[in-house]
């Protein structure tokens, strides 16, 4: 069947229930005093809700985003280079330009080519990197180069030379206090420092004082004999 147009309903004569009424509403004008802005000291609902939403966004923003939006104050450039010097084996070396993260061991081996000091564990456990700083033995792998600024450092190259060996070096040779030789420089440096330390005369005292230096070849008896010879003390019982 062809579509029959429905008669247009008269909105003014729409059938309503007894509790319904039609209201004639006037369109809102742009100049309505209560539409957007304040009127007689009052805030419109739209303005209030807009302000409330903006406040919520600010309160919910993360501190990082707020910090990013705030212009940062200029930060002075920091330099990581040391500007001092150190005396190594009687010779002064300028530390200018040496990064603060460089260890004394790497400074000796990689920068100054004093390779007699060995890198063993690089964790301060084997003693192969032992050197003297102001006369005291330290693990150079755990010492930053900038920490020795203004101090005196002595390495194995600084305690004796071929033809003019230190007494401890000569004793190690005499008693065969080495095998592979990798730990020998650290062993000798600890033994030389031990001569000035308040160590008892017994073998156990010497072993305890040298316990920070590991010999993977197991030449400990020969090392002990060399140290005892230089110290000039006879072996005594541990409980003496």
Short mmCIF file of C-alpha atoms in Angstrom, two decimals:
data_model
loop_
_atom_site.label_atom_id
_atom_site.label_comp_id
_atom_site.label_asym_id
_atom_site.label_seq_id
_atom_site.Cartn_x
_atom_site.Cartn_y
_atom_site.Cartn_z
CA UNK A 1 0.00 0.00 0.00
CA UNK A 2 1.25 3.52 -0.78
CA UNK A 3 2.52 5.51 2.17
CA UNK A 4 -0.14 7.86 3.41
CA UNK A 5 1.27 11.05 4.89
CA UNK A 6 0.35 11.47 8.49
CA UNK A 7 -1.48 14.60 9.37
CA UNK A 8 0.75 17.18 11.06
CA UNK A 9 0.01 17.47 14.70
CA UNK A 10 -0.80 20.84 16.11
CA UNK A 11 1.56 21.26 19.03
CA UNK A 12 -0.73 23.84 20.46
CA UNK A 13 -3.58 21.32 20.57
CA UNK A 14 -1.69 18.17 21.57
CA UNK A 15 -3.68 15.82 23.68
CA UNK A 16 -2.28 16.09 27.22
CA UNK A 17 -3.09 14.35 30.39
CA UNK A 18 -4.79 16.18 33.14
CA UNK A 19 -1.44 16.72 35.00
CA UNK A 20 0.50 17.99 31.91
CA UNK A 21 0.67 21.53 30.57
CA UNK A 22 2.49 23.21 27.70
CA UNK A 23 4.84 26.05 28.58
CA UNK A 24 5.92 28.73 26.16
CA UNK A 25 9.71 29.27 26.72
CA UNK A 26 11.63 32.20 25.36
CA UNK A 27 14.98 31.45 23.68
CA UNK A 28 18.10 32.38 25.60
CA UNK A 29 19.69 35.58 24.38
CA UNK A 30 23.42 36.34 24.32
CA UNK A 31 22.84 39.26 26.59
CA UNK A 32 21.14 37.22 29.27
CA UNK A 33 22.55 38.63 32.47
CA UNK A 34 22.81 35.18 34.12
CA UNK A 35 24.19 33.26 31.14
CA UNK A 36 27.98 33.40 31.52
CA UNK A 37 29.32 36.00 33.87
CA UNK A 38 28.51 37.49 37.18
CA UNK A 39 25.42 39.52 37.79
CA UNK A 40 24.92 41.68 40.84
CA UNK A 41 27.95 40.03 42.53
CA UNK A 42 26.79 36.43 41.83
CA UNK A 43 28.63 33.73 39.83
CA UNK A 44 26.81 31.76 37.19
CA UNK A 45 26.62 27.98 37.44
CA UNK A 46 28.62 27.53 34.22
CA UNK A 47 31.45 29.78 35.43
CA UNK A 48 31.54 28.02 38.79
CA UNK A 49 31.71 24.55 37.25
CA UNK A 50 34.42 25.64 34.80
CA UNK A 51 36.56 27.00 37.61
CA UNK A 52 36.01 23.88 39.69
CA UNK A 53 37.16 21.65 36.81
CA UNK A 54 40.31 23.71 36.27
CA UNK A 55 41.16 23.49 39.98
CA UNK A 56 40.77 19.72 39.85
CA UNK A 57 43.21 19.44 36.95
CA UNK A 58 45.84 21.44 38.83
CA UNK A 59 45.37 19.42 42.02
CA UNK A 60 45.62 16.12 40.13
CA UNK A 61 48.72 17.06 38.16
CA UNK A 62 51.85 15.12 39.10
CA UNK A 63 54.75 16.97 40.78
CA UNK A 64 56.98 16.09 37.83
CA UNK A 65 54.65 17.78 35.34
CA UNK A 66 54.46 20.87 37.55
CA UNK A 67 58.22 20.91 37.91
CA UNK A 68 58.61 20.54 34.14
CA UNK A 69 56.30 23.48 33.57
CA UNK A 70 58.27 25.62 36.02
CA UNK A 71 61.36 27.12 34.42
CA UNK A 72 64.42 25.67 36.13
CA UNK A 73 67.01 27.94 37.61
CA UNK A 74 70.33 27.90 35.77
CA UNK A 75 72.69 25.29 37.23
CA UNK A 76 76.35 26.05 37.43
CA UNK A 77 78.45 23.65 35.39
CA UNK A 78 80.34 21.21 37.56
CA UNK A 79 83.67 19.78 36.57
CA UNK A 80 84.67 16.22 37.44
CA UNK A 81 88.34 16.89 36.88
CA UNK A 82 90.79 17.08 39.71
CA UNK A 83 93.12 20.06 39.84
CA UNK A 84 95.85 18.80 42.16
CA UNK A 85 99.03 16.81 41.95
CA UNK A 86 100.44 13.66 43.51
CA UNK A 87 103.99 12.49 44.11
CA UNK A 88 104.58 8.96 42.83
CA UNK A 89 107.97 7.36 43.44
CA UNK A 90 109.47 10.78 44.11
CA UNK A 91 108.11 12.39 40.94
CA UNK A 92 105.22 14.85 40.87
CA UNK A 93 102.30 14.22 38.52
CA UNK A 94 99.53 16.67 37.69
CA UNK A 95 96.04 15.24 38.21
CA UNK A 96 94.31 17.95 36.20
CA UNK A 97 91.90 16.32 33.76
CA UNK A 98 91.74 13.02 35.64
CA UNK A 99 88.10 12.04 36.10
CA UNK A 100 86.96 11.49 39.66
CA UNK A 101 85.89 7.93 38.85
CA UNK A 102 89.42 6.81 37.88
CA UNK A 103 91.03 4.51 40.44
CA UNK A 104 94.61 4.83 41.56
CA UNK A 105 95.29 1.42 40.02
CA UNK A 106 94.08 2.51 36.60
CA UNK A 107 95.99 5.76 36.90
CA UNK A 108 99.21 3.86 37.57
CA UNK A 109 98.77 1.23 34.90
CA UNK A 110 96.84 2.96 32.11
CA UNK A 111 98.01 6.56 32.40
CA UNK A 112 101.51 6.36 33.85
CA UNK A 113 102.40 2.86 32.58
CA UNK A 114 103.69 1.71 35.97
CA UNK A 115 102.55 -1.84 35.32
CA UNK A 116 104.39 -3.46 38.21
CA UNK A 117 101.22 -2.96 40.24
CA UNK A 118 98.89 -5.75 39.15
CA UNK A 119 95.13 -5.84 38.67
CA UNK A 120 93.92 -9.10 40.15
CA UNK A 121 90.36 -9.22 41.45
CA UNK A 122 89.66 -5.46 41.17
CA UNK A 123 87.56 -5.85 44.34
CA UNK A 124 90.18 -5.38 47.06
CA UNK A 125 90.32 -9.06 47.93
CA UNK A 126 93.59 -10.41 46.52
CA UNK A 127 96.13 -7.69 47.37
CA UNK A 128 97.93 -7.81 44.01
CA UNK A 129 97.41 -4.06 43.62
CA UNK A 130 98.97 -3.10 46.97
CA UNK A 131 100.88 0.20 47.01
CA UNK A 132 101.98 2.63 49.74
CA UNK A 133 100.24 5.95 50.33
CA UNK A 134 102.20 8.11 52.77
CA UNK A 135 103.95 4.94 53.97
CA UNK A 136 100.80 2.90 54.58
CA UNK A 137 99.72 0.00 52.39
CA UNK A 138 96.42 0.36 50.53
CA UNK A 139 94.57 -1.48 47.79
CA UNK A 140 94.91 0.81 44.81
CA UNK A 141 91.88 -0.76 43.08
CA UNK A 142 89.66 0.60 45.88
CA UNK A 143 91.33 4.01 46.03
CA UNK A 144 90.27 6.84 43.75
CA UNK A 145 93.09 8.77 42.15
CA UNK A 146 91.74 12.09 43.44
CA UNK A 147 91.93 10.73 46.99
CA UNK A 148 95.74 10.73 46.88
CA UNK A 149 96.06 14.35 45.76
CA UNK A 150 98.77 16.02 47.80
CA UNK A 151 100.10 12.68 49.06
CA UNK A 152 103.08 10.46 48.30
CA UNK A 153 102.54 7.13 46.55
CA UNK A 154 105.15 4.39 46.30
CA UNK A 155 104.84 1.45 43.93
CA UNK A 156 107.00 -1.63 43.42
CA UNK A 157 109.04 0.40 40.92
CA UNK A 158 109.89 2.87 43.68
CA UNK A 159 111.39 0.60 46.34
CA UNK A 160 114.23 -0.93 44.34
CA UNK A 161 115.79 -1.28 40.93
CA UNK A 162 117.82 -4.03 39.27
CA UNK A 163 121.27 -3.92 40.83
CA UNK A 164 119.93 -2.02 43.85
CA UNK A 165 117.15 -4.20 45.22
CA UNK A 166 115.31 -3.62 48.43
CA UNK A 167 116.18 -6.15 51.13
CA UNK A 168 112.68 -7.65 50.88
CA UNK A 169 113.02 -8.11 47.12
CA UNK A 170 116.35 -9.85 47.60
CA UNK A 171 114.87 -12.10 50.29
CA UNK A 172 111.99 -13.12 48.02
CA UNK A 173 114.52 -14.13 45.38
CA UNK A 174 116.67 -16.00 47.89
CA UNK A 175 113.75 -17.95 49.37
CA UNK A 176 111.92 -18.42 46.07
CA UNK A 177 108.93 -16.52 47.43
CA UNK A 178 107.14 -16.54 44.11
CA UNK A 179 106.13 -18.90 41.33
CA UNK A 180 103.99 -17.29 38.64
CA UNK A 181 104.97 -13.88 39.99
CA UNK A 182 101.61 -12.18 39.46
CA UNK A 183 101.00 -11.53 43.16
CA UNK A 184 104.65 -10.92 44.01
CA UNK A 185 104.66 -7.12 43.72
CA UNK A 186 101.70 -6.86 46.07
CA UNK A 187 103.24 -9.39 48.46
CA UNK A 188 106.49 -7.43 48.59
CA UNK A 189 104.73 -4.09 49.08
CA UNK A 190 102.74 -5.49 52.02
CA UNK A 191 105.86 -7.09 53.50
CA UNK A 192 107.83 -3.82 53.28
CA UNK A 193 104.99 -1.91 55.00
CA UNK A 194 104.81 -4.64 57.64
CA UNK A 195 108.37 -3.77 58.72
CA UNK A 196 107.06 -0.49 60.18
CA UNK A 197 103.90 -1.92 61.70
CA UNK A 198 103.53 -3.16 65.30
CA UNK A 199 103.43 -6.85 64.40
CA UNK A 200 104.39 -9.58 66.83
CA UNK A 201 107.41 -11.84 66.19
CA UNK A 202 105.63 -15.18 65.71
CA UNK A 203 104.82 -16.87 62.43
CA UNK A 204 101.13 -16.46 63.16
CA UNK A 205 101.58 -12.72 63.59
CA UNK A 206 103.24 -12.48 60.19
CA UNK A 207 100.62 -14.69 58.54
CA UNK A 208 97.84 -12.56 59.99
CA UNK A 209 99.49 -9.34 58.82
CA UNK A 210 99.94 -10.77 55.30
CA UNK A 211 96.49 -12.37 55.08
CA UNK A 212 95.23 -9.68 52.72
CA UNK A 213 97.60 -10.88 50.01
CA UNK A 214 96.63 -14.09 48.24
CA UNK A 215 99.10 -16.39 46.47
CA UNK A 216 97.21 -18.74 44.19
CA UNK A 217 100.36 -20.77 43.66
CA UNK A 218 100.61 -21.50 47.39
CA UNK A 219 104.11 -20.14 48.00
CA UNK A 220 103.21 -19.04 51.52
CA UNK A 221 106.00 -20.90 53.38
CA UNK A 222 108.63 -19.26 51.19
CA UNK A 223 107.02 -15.86 51.54
CA UNK A 224 106.97 -16.27 55.31
CA UNK A 225 110.65 -17.23 55.32
CA UNK A 226 111.56 -14.13 53.30
CA UNK A 227 109.64 -11.80 55.61
CA UNK A 228 111.14 -13.40 58.72
CA UNK A 229 114.64 -13.00 57.35
CA UNK A 230 114.23 -9.30 56.77
CA UNK A 231 112.51 -8.73 60.08
CA UNK A 232 115.40 -10.44 61.81
CA UNK A 233 113.18 -12.34 64.23
CA UNK A 234 113.37 -16.06 64.89
CA UNK A 235 110.19 -18.06 64.73
CA UNK A 236 108.47 -18.45 68.09
CA UNK A 237 105.45 -20.53 69.11
CA UNK A 238 102.12 -18.87 68.43
CA UNK A 239 101.20 -19.03 72.15
CA UNK A 240 104.44 -17.48 73.33
#
